mmCIF file of C-alpha atoms and ligand atoms in Angstrom:
data_model
loop_
_atom_site.group_PDB
_atom_site.id
_atom_site.type_symbol
_atom_site.label_atom_id
_atom_site.label_comp_id
_atom_site.label_asym_id
_atom_site.label_seq_id
_atom_site.Cartn_x
_atom_site.Cartn_y
_atom_site.Cartn_z
ATOM 1 C CA GLU N 1 2.190 3.496 -19.281
ATOM 2 C CA GLY N 2 -0.026 0.749 -20.685
ATOM 3 C CA VAL N 3 -2.601 1.215 -23.406
ATOM 4 C CA LEU N 4 -5.535 0.151 -21.274
ATOM 5 C CA PRO N 5 -6.545 2.099 -18.182
ATOM 6 C CA GLN N 6 -5.624 0.491 -14.871
ATOM 7 C CA ASP N 7 -8.419 0.455 -12.296
ATOM 8 C CA TYR N 8 -7.024 0.820 -8.806
ATOM 9 C CA THR N 9 -8.617 0.880 -5.395
ATOM 10 C CA LEU N 10 -7.242 3.763 -3.311
ATOM 11 C CA ILE N 11 -7.089 2.680 0.317
ATOM 12 C CA LYS N 12 -7.539 5.544 2.794
ATOM 13 C CA MET N 13 -4.781 4.975 5.357
ATOM 14 C CA GLU N 14 -5.626 7.499 8.090
ATOM 15 C CA VAL N 15 -2.744 9.457 9.614
ATOM 16 C CA VAL N 16 -3.236 9.179 13.382
ATOM 17 C CA PRO N 17 -3.153 12.584 15.152
ATOM 18 C CA PRO N 18 -1.392 14.420 16.728
ATOM 19 C CA PHE N 19 0.482 15.395 13.570
ATOM 20 C CA PRO N 20 4.236 16.090 13.497
ATOM 21 C CA PRO N 21 5.340 19.735 12.855
ATOM 22 C CA LYS N 22 5.661 19.200 9.066
ATOM 23 C CA LEU N 23 1.928 18.411 8.929
ATOM 24 C CA GLY N 24 0.991 21.159 11.409
ATOM 25 C CA ALA N 25 -1.004 23.113 8.803
ATOM 26 C CA LEU N 26 -3.350 20.095 8.496
ATOM 27 C CA GLU N 27 -4.467 20.138 12.150
ATOM 28 C CA GLY N 28 -8.233 19.535 12.387
ATOM 29 C CA LYS N 29 -8.454 17.834 8.958
ATOM 30 C CA ARG N 30 -8.775 14.142 8.297
ATOM 31 C CA VAL N 31 -5.527 13.232 6.574
ATOM 32 C CA TYR N 32 -4.944 10.009 4.655
ATOM 33 C CA LEU N 33 -2.086 8.413 2.777
ATOM 34 C CA ALA N 34 -4.026 7.168 -0.280
ATOM 35 C CA ALA N 35 -2.463 3.875 -1.427
ATOM 36 C CA ALA N 36 -3.181 2.427 -4.882
ATOM 37 C CA THR N 37 -3.744 -1.337 -4.904
ATOM 38 C CA LEU N 38 -4.937 -4.017 -7.335
ATOM 39 C CA ARG N 39 -5.496 -6.443 -4.434
ATOM 40 C CA PRO N 40 -8.152 -4.970 -2.086
ATOM 41 C CA GLU N 41 -8.896 -8.473 -0.746
ATOM 42 C CA THR N 42 -5.414 -8.569 0.839
ATOM 43 C CA MET N 43 -5.963 -5.544 3.107
ATOM 44 C CA TYR N 44 -6.358 -7.798 6.190
ATOM 45 C CA GLY N 45 -2.618 -8.484 5.986
ATOM 46 C CA GLN N 46 -1.325 -4.884 5.915
ATOM 47 C CA THR N 47 1.789 -4.345 8.054
ATOM 48 C CA ASN N 48 2.945 -0.867 6.914
ATOM 49 C CA ALA N 49 2.849 1.683 4.083
ATOM 50 C CA TRP N 50 5.681 2.368 1.608
ATOM 51 C CA VAL N 51 6.877 5.710 0.237
ATOM 52 C CA LEU N 52 9.901 6.739 -1.818
ATOM 53 C CA ALA N 53 12.098 8.633 0.688
ATOM 54 C CA GLU N 54 13.358 11.093 -1.952
ATOM 55 C CA GLY N 55 9.995 11.337 -3.781
ATOM 56 C CA ASN N 56 7.908 14.527 -3.912
ATOM 57 C CA TYR N 57 4.425 14.438 -2.404
ATOM 58 C CA GLY N 58 1.777 16.915 -1.382
ATOM 59 C CA ALA N 59 -1.250 17.093 0.937
ATOM 60 C CA TYR N 60 -4.226 17.792 -1.328
ATOM 61 C CA GLU N 61 -7.758 18.892 -0.415
ATOM 62 C CA ILE N 62 -10.242 16.237 -1.543
ATOM 63 C CA ASN N 63 -13.317 17.932 -0.037
ATOM 64 C CA GLU N 64 -14.110 20.247 2.932
ATOM 65 C CA THR N 65 -12.744 17.799 5.524
ATOM 66 C CA ASP N 66 -10.489 15.238 3.857
ATOM 67 C CA VAL N 67 -6.895 15.559 2.694
ATOM 68 C CA PHE N 68 -4.995 12.939 0.647
ATOM 69 C CA ILE N 69 -1.207 12.727 0.624
ATOM 70 C CA VAL N 70 -0.192 11.644 -2.918
ATOM 71 C CA THR N 71 2.091 12.735 -5.773
ATOM 72 C CA GLU N 72 1.179 15.883 -7.720
ATOM 73 C CA ARG N 73 0.554 13.741 -10.786
ATOM 74 C CA ALA N 74 -1.998 11.619 -8.882
ATOM 75 C CA ALA N 75 -3.629 14.746 -7.391
ATOM 76 C CA LEU N 76 -4.226 16.076 -10.909
ATOM 77 C CA ASN N 77 -5.768 12.759 -12.015
ATOM 78 C CA LEU N 78 -7.912 12.731 -8.868
ATOM 79 C CA ALA N 79 -9.099 16.273 -9.613
ATOM 80 C CA TYR N 80 -10.397 15.048 -12.989
ATOM 81 C CA GLN N 81 -12.135 12.135 -11.244
ATOM 82 C CA ASN N 82 -14.254 14.311 -8.930
ATOM 83 C CA LEU N 83 -11.800 13.960 -6.058
ATOM 84 C CA SER N 84 -10.753 17.544 -5.414
ATOM 85 C CA ARG N 85 -12.392 20.329 -3.379
ATOM 86 C CA VAL N 86 -12.047 22.605 -6.407
ATOM 87 C CA PRO N 87 -13.224 20.675 -9.511
ATOM 88 C CA GLU N 88 -10.412 19.860 -11.969
ATOM 89 C CA LYS N 89 -7.874 21.784 -9.882
ATOM 90 C CA PRO N 90 -5.700 20.242 -7.161
ATOM 91 C CA THR N 91 -5.172 22.373 -4.044
ATOM 92 C CA CYS N 92 -1.927 21.562 -2.249
ATOM 93 C CA LEU N 93 -1.919 22.531 1.441
ATOM 94 C CA VAL N 94 1.606 21.294 2.235
ATOM 95 C CA GLU N 95 4.493 20.145 0.038
ATOM 96 C CA LEU N 96 6.323 17.117 1.398
ATOM 97 C CA VAL N 97 9.050 14.634 0.559
ATOM 98 C CA GLY N 98 8.812 10.929 1.341
ATOM 99 C CA GLN N 99 11.311 11.230 4.194
ATOM 100 C CA ASP N 100 8.831 13.569 5.994
ATOM 101 C CA LEU N 101 6.277 10.748 5.975
ATOM 102 C CA ILE N 102 8.520 7.982 7.352
ATOM 103 C CA GLY N 103 7.353 6.971 10.821
ATOM 104 C CA LEU N 104 3.828 8.379 10.509
ATOM 105 C CA PRO N 105 1.423 6.049 12.352
ATOM 106 C CA LEU N 106 -1.589 4.968 10.291
ATOM 107 C CA ARG N 107 -4.923 3.274 10.834
ATOM 108 C CA SER N 108 -5.839 1.331 7.718
ATOM 109 C CA PRO N 109 -9.127 -0.396 6.771
ATOM 110 C CA LEU N 110 -9.424 -4.171 7.452
ATOM 111 C CA SER N 111 -5.853 -4.463 8.786
ATOM 112 C CA PHE N 112 -5.481 -6.810 11.766
ATOM 113 C CA ASN N 113 -2.762 -4.451 13.037
ATOM 114 C CA GLU N 114 -4.482 -1.516 14.746
ATOM 115 C CA PHE N 115 -1.596 0.854 13.946
ATOM 116 C CA ILE N 116 0.977 0.513 11.200
ATOM 117 C CA TYR N 117 3.853 2.779 10.138
ATOM 118 C CA THR N 118 5.092 4.516 7.014
ATOM 119 C CA LEU N 119 8.429 3.133 5.784
ATOM 120 C CA PRO N 120 10.864 3.581 2.852
ATOM 121 C CA MET N 121 10.951 1.357 -0.265
ATOM 122 C CA MET N 122 13.374 1.924 -3.156
ATOM 123 C CA ASN N 123 11.046 0.381 -5.754
ATOM 124 C CA VAL N 124 8.153 2.818 -5.271
ATOM 125 C CA LEU N 125 7.545 4.603 -8.576
ATOM 126 C CA THR N 126 6.310 8.198 -8.434
ATOM 127 C CA ASP N 127 4.830 7.986 -11.948
ATOM 128 C CA LYS N 128 2.438 5.152 -11.097
ATOM 129 C CA GLY N 129 -0.651 5.136 -8.888
ATOM 130 C CA THR N 130 -0.327 7.650 -6.051
ATOM 131 C CA GLY N 131 3.313 6.997 -5.092
ATOM 132 C CA ILE N 132 1.970 5.499 -1.856
ATOM 133 C CA VAL N 133 1.841 1.699 -1.576
ATOM 134 C CA THR N 134 0.235 -0.346 1.175
ATOM 135 C CA SER N 135 2.325 -3.326 2.231
ATOM 136 C CA VAL N 136 1.082 -6.907 2.451
ATOM 137 C CA PRO N 137 4.184 -9.102 2.923
ATOM 138 C CA SER N 138 2.160 -12.350 2.961
ATOM 139 C CA ASP N 139 1.142 -11.918 -0.693
ATOM 140 C CA SER N 140 3.436 -9.356 -2.320
ATOM 141 C CA PRO N 141 7.071 -10.352 -3.017
ATOM 142 C CA ASP N 142 8.168 -6.672 -3.179
ATOM 143 C CA ASP N 143 6.577 -5.993 0.205
ATOM 144 C CA TYR N 144 8.016 -9.173 1.711
ATOM 145 C CA MET N 145 11.603 -8.528 0.555
ATOM 146 C CA THR N 146 11.596 -4.852 1.550
ATOM 147 C CA MET N 147 10.256 -5.716 4.999
ATOM 148 C CA HIS N 148 12.910 -8.454 5.233
ATOM 149 C CA ASP N 149 15.650 -5.956 4.266
ATOM 150 C CA LEU N 150 14.554 -3.466 6.924
ATOM 151 C CA LYS N 151 14.211 -6.182 9.594
ATOM 152 C CA THR N 152 17.627 -7.709 8.958
ATOM 153 C CA LYS N 153 19.682 -4.559 8.235
ATOM 154 C CA PRO N 154 20.005 -2.111 11.146
ATOM 155 C CA ALA N 155 22.156 0.164 8.932
ATOM 156 C CA LEU N 156 19.282 0.472 6.441
ATOM 157 C CA ARG N 157 16.911 1.428 9.278
ATOM 158 C CA ALA N 158 19.445 3.984 10.542
ATOM 159 C CA LYS N 159 19.865 5.518 7.074
ATOM 160 C CA PHE N 160 16.165 6.453 6.963
ATOM 161 C CA GLY N 161 15.657 7.007 10.710
ATOM 162 C CA VAL N 162 13.367 3.969 10.973
ATOM 163 C CA LYS N 163 12.781 3.005 14.610
ATOM 164 C CA ASP N 164 12.896 -0.685 15.544
ATOM 165 C CA GLU N 165 9.375 -0.541 16.950
ATOM 166 C CA TRP N 166 7.948 0.519 13.569
ATOM 167 C CA ILE N 167 9.123 -2.713 11.992
ATOM 168 C CA LEU N 168 10.362 -5.501 14.279
ATOM 169 C CA PRO N 169 6.971 -6.299 15.909
ATOM 170 C CA PHE N 170 5.253 -6.712 12.522
ATOM 171 C CA GLU N 171 5.054 -10.339 11.409
ATOM 172 C CA VAL N 172 3.718 -11.704 8.119
ATOM 173 C CA VAL N 173 -0.068 -12.218 8.551
ATOM 174 C CA PRO N 174 -1.334 -15.283 6.635
ATOM 175 C CA ILE N 175 -4.575 -14.325 4.839
ATOM 176 C CA ILE N 176 -4.809 -16.322 1.585
ATOM 177 C CA ASN N 177 -3.975 -19.965 0.846
ATOM 178 C CA ILE N 178 -2.592 -20.969 -2.545
ATOM 179 C CA PRO N 179 -2.354 -24.788 -2.888
ATOM 180 C CA GLU N 180 1.150 -24.719 -4.395
ATOM 181 C CA PHE N 181 2.561 -21.973 -2.136
ATOM 182 C CA GLY N 182 0.763 -22.208 1.225
ATOM 183 C CA ASP N 183 -0.484 -19.210 3.217
ATOM 184 C CA LYS N 184 2.670 -17.049 3.015
ATOM 185 C CA SER N 185 3.024 -17.257 -0.746
ATOM 186 C CA ALA N 186 5.337 -14.252 -1.147
ATOM 187 C CA GLU N 187 7.837 -15.572 1.393
ATOM 188 C CA LYS N 188 7.729 -19.068 -0.164
ATOM 189 C CA VAL N 189 8.304 -17.844 -3.730
ATOM 190 C CA CYS N 190 11.078 -15.437 -2.626
ATOM 191 C CA MET N 191 12.817 -18.374 -0.884
ATOM 192 C CA ASP N 192 12.312 -20.716 -3.870
ATOM 193 C CA LEU N 193 13.823 -18.127 -6.227
ATOM 194 C CA LYS N 194 16.579 -17.370 -3.656
ATOM 195 C CA ILE N 195 15.873 -13.640 -3.725
ATOM 196 C CA LYS N 196 18.244 -11.812 -1.378
ATOM 197 C CA SER N 197 16.944 -8.234 -1.319
ATOM 198 C CA GLN N 198 14.584 -5.643 -2.806
ATOM 199 C CA ASN N 199 17.372 -4.816 -5.321
ATOM 200 C CA GLU N 200 16.843 -8.031 -7.333
ATOM 201 C CA LYS N 201 14.243 -6.527 -9.624
ATOM 202 C CA GLU N 202 14.191 -9.226 -12.310
ATOM 203 C CA LYS N 203 13.720 -12.067 -9.855
ATOM 204 C CA LEU N 204 11.095 -10.051 -8.012
ATOM 205 C CA ALA N 205 9.199 -9.501 -11.261
ATOM 206 C CA GLU N 206 9.145 -13.283 -11.760
ATOM 207 C CA ALA N 207 8.015 -13.839 -8.142
ATOM 208 C CA LYS N 208 5.260 -11.269 -8.640
ATOM 209 C CA ARG N 209 4.084 -12.921 -11.823
ATOM 210 C CA LEU N 210 3.883 -16.345 -10.136
ATOM 211 C CA THR N 211 2.049 -15.217 -6.994
ATOM 212 C CA TYR N 212 -0.217 -12.634 -8.616
ATOM 213 C CA LEU N 213 -1.716 -15.052 -11.144
ATOM 214 C CA LYS N 214 -2.043 -18.048 -8.781
ATOM 215 C CA GLY N 215 -3.377 -15.873 -5.975
ATOM 216 C CA PHE N 216 -6.252 -14.802 -8.160
ATOM 217 C CA THR N 217 -7.024 -18.093 -9.918
ATOM 218 C CA GLU N 218 -6.321 -20.584 -7.105
ATOM 219 C CA GLY N 219 -6.292 -18.583 -3.869
ATOM 220 C CA THR N 220 -8.766 -19.079 -1.022
ATOM 221 C CA MET N 221 -9.476 -16.449 1.641
ATOM 222 C CA GLN N 222 -8.406 -17.654 5.117
ATOM 223 C CA VAL N 223 -9.675 -14.690 7.146
ATOM 224 C CA GLY N 224 -12.378 -12.047 7.336
ATOM 225 C CA GLU N 225 -15.982 -11.987 6.251
ATOM 226 C CA TYR N 226 -15.295 -14.171 3.195
ATOM 227 C CA ALA N 227 -13.066 -16.816 4.818
ATOM 228 C CA GLY N 228 -13.379 -20.025 2.770
ATOM 229 C CA TRP N 229 -14.304 -18.133 -0.425
ATOM 230 C CA ARG N 230 -12.248 -18.152 -3.589
ATOM 231 C CA VAL N 231 -10.203 -14.945 -3.977
ATOM 232 C CA GLN N 232 -11.767 -14.222 -7.363
ATOM 233 C CA ASP N 233 -15.268 -14.303 -5.848
ATOM 234 C CA ALA N 234 -14.408 -12.390 -2.660
ATOM 235 C CA LYS N 235 -12.346 -9.655 -4.316
ATOM 236 C CA PRO N 236 -15.188 -7.622 -5.938
ATOM 237 C CA LEU N 237 -17.328 -7.902 -2.798
ATOM 238 C CA ILE N 238 -14.545 -6.712 -0.490
ATOM 239 C CA ARG N 239 -13.790 -3.868 -2.895
ATOM 240 C CA SER N 240 -17.450 -2.768 -3.035
ATOM 241 C CA LYS N 241 -17.736 -2.774 0.732
ATOM 242 C CA LEU N 242 -14.589 -0.643 1.164
ATOM 243 C CA LEU N 243 -16.011 1.851 -1.346
ATOM 244 C CA GLU N 244 -19.498 1.873 0.262
ATOM 245 C CA ASN N 245 -18.049 2.393 3.745
ATOM 246 C CA GLY N 246 -15.988 5.363 2.586
ATOM 247 C CA GLN N 247 -12.741 3.509 3.395
ATOM 248 C CA ALA N 248 -11.538 3.566 -0.209
ATOM 249 C CA VAL N 249 -12.198 5.303 -3.530
ATOM 250 C CA SER N 250 -11.765 4.053 -7.058
ATOM 251 C CA TYR N 251 -9.091 5.618 -9.231
ATOM 252 C CA SER N 252 -7.972 4.958 -12.775
ATOM 253 C CA GLU N 253 -5.067 6.124 -14.886
HETATM 254 B B1 A2H Y 301 -0.378 -4.248 -4.955
HETATM 255 P P1 A2H Y 301 0.676 -2.416 -11.621
HETATM 256 CL CL1 A2H Y 301 -0.712 -8.248 -1.866
HETATM 257 N N1 A2H Y 301 5.214 1.915 -7.200
HETATM 258 O O1 A2H Y 301 -1.133 -4.044 -3.710
HETATM 259 C C1 A2H Y 301 5.430 0.606 -7.022
HETATM 260 N N2 A2H Y 301 4.448 -0.290 -6.788
HETATM 261 C C2 A2H Y 301 3.192 0.182 -6.738
HETATM 262 C C3 A2H Y 301 2.888 1.541 -6.925
HETATM 263 C C4 A2H Y 301 3.965 2.433 -7.154
HETATM 264 N N3 A2H Y 301 3.772 3.739 -7.318
HETATM 265 N N4 A2H Y 301 1.561 1.724 -6.794
HETATM 266 C C5 A2H Y 301 1.045 0.509 -6.552
HETATM 267 N N5 A2H Y 301 2.018 -0.437 -6.505
HETATM 268 C C6 A2H Y 301 1.919 -1.885 -6.248
HETATM 269 C C7 A2H Y 301 -1.020 -5.184 -2.813
HETATM 270 C C8 A2H Y 301 -0.439 -6.256 -3.676
HETATM 271 C C9 A2H Y 301 -0.061 -5.753 -4.910
HETATM 272 C C10 A2H Y 301 -0.286 -7.604 -3.401
HETATM 273 C C11 A2H Y 301 0.251 -8.442 -4.355
HETATM 274 C C12 A2H Y 301 0.644 -7.937 -5.593
HETATM 275 C C13 A2H Y 301 0.477 -6.573 -5.874
HETATM 276 C C14 A2H Y 301 -0.185 -4.852 -1.609
HETATM 277 N N6 A2H Y 301 1.044 -4.209 -1.932
HETATM 278 O O2 A2H Y 301 0.822 -6.031 -7.072
HETATM 279 O O3 A2H Y 301 2.049 -2.207 -12.129
HETATM 280 C C15 A2H Y 301 0.668 -2.250 -5.512
HETATM 281 O O4 A2H Y 301 0.855 -3.476 -4.836
HETATM 282 C C16 A2H Y 301 1.416 -6.881 -8.051
HETATM 283 C C17 A2H Y 301 1.033 -6.439 -9.436
HETATM 284 O O5 A2H Y 301 -0.204 -1.219 -11.737
HETATM 285 C C18 A2H Y 301 -0.368 -2.564 -6.598
HETATM 286 O O6 A2H Y 301 -1.106 -3.695 -6.087
HETATM 287 O O7 A2H Y 301 0.102 -3.660 -12.190
HETATM 288 C C19 A2H Y 301 0.495 -2.933 -7.784
HETATM 289 O O8 A2H Y 301 1.842 -2.536 -7.500
HETATM 290 C C20 A2H Y 301 0.059 -2.233 -9.060
HETATM 291 O O9 A2H Y 301 0.919 -2.696 -10.061
#
């Protein structure tokens, strides 16, 4: 953990009813996977959500109607940030593991894809954010390589019970242009660094460093309400609107 608090935007990715049997107890509630991101301006390019298949999660009451699926650690932090039905005390309605969430269809704010699916990623940490990550393969090297792994390796899909239709139709959506890297910066940098899979953590860290910095300082929005704007100018406005519309909440740790 760093010394300074990290300010995340939690994106409310709505689980589309009807719910599978494991989520049966949540019938009638509005249930969200709450994904922690530092890049709210990239939400147009979402293609899926990531969970750790063997990670522990729970469905926690946020208020009378809304339920967030997150790690227990995140639920406790949320409870101390006024995001729990009972103040300062998380209430878990259902205990889950990541594998239970794989295949859940989601509706996520700003995404050009009307429905996206929950998929497994090995590099999801359960001691950071909420343990739920939204995936933007145009701008995140981790997201790009994990999507690439699942698309190109049928055995990997089979291992986690991932159906072809949850992944094969989902293409990279160009949303931000970076002069040096074009409008699919994650793919370009992963190719340049010859990254072969999500297992190459050191190379991925370098790819992340390159794209994250340049995306912010030199990126231009290509889509949405702020098309043509610099990323650094659009980012706070897109974040505020998501918060105002009730499509996201702020979260720090
Ligand atoms: B970012 P920091 Cl387009 N485990 O969101 C692994 N990764 C996690 C996580 C967890 N538990 N929680 C959040 N993250 C990811 C978008 C994005 C992100 C883009 C480009 C770069 C990027 C779409 N995925 O992050 O360690 C989330 O992915 C690069 C830094 O707290 C979150 O933002 O600095 C970012 O890592 C938070 O990382």
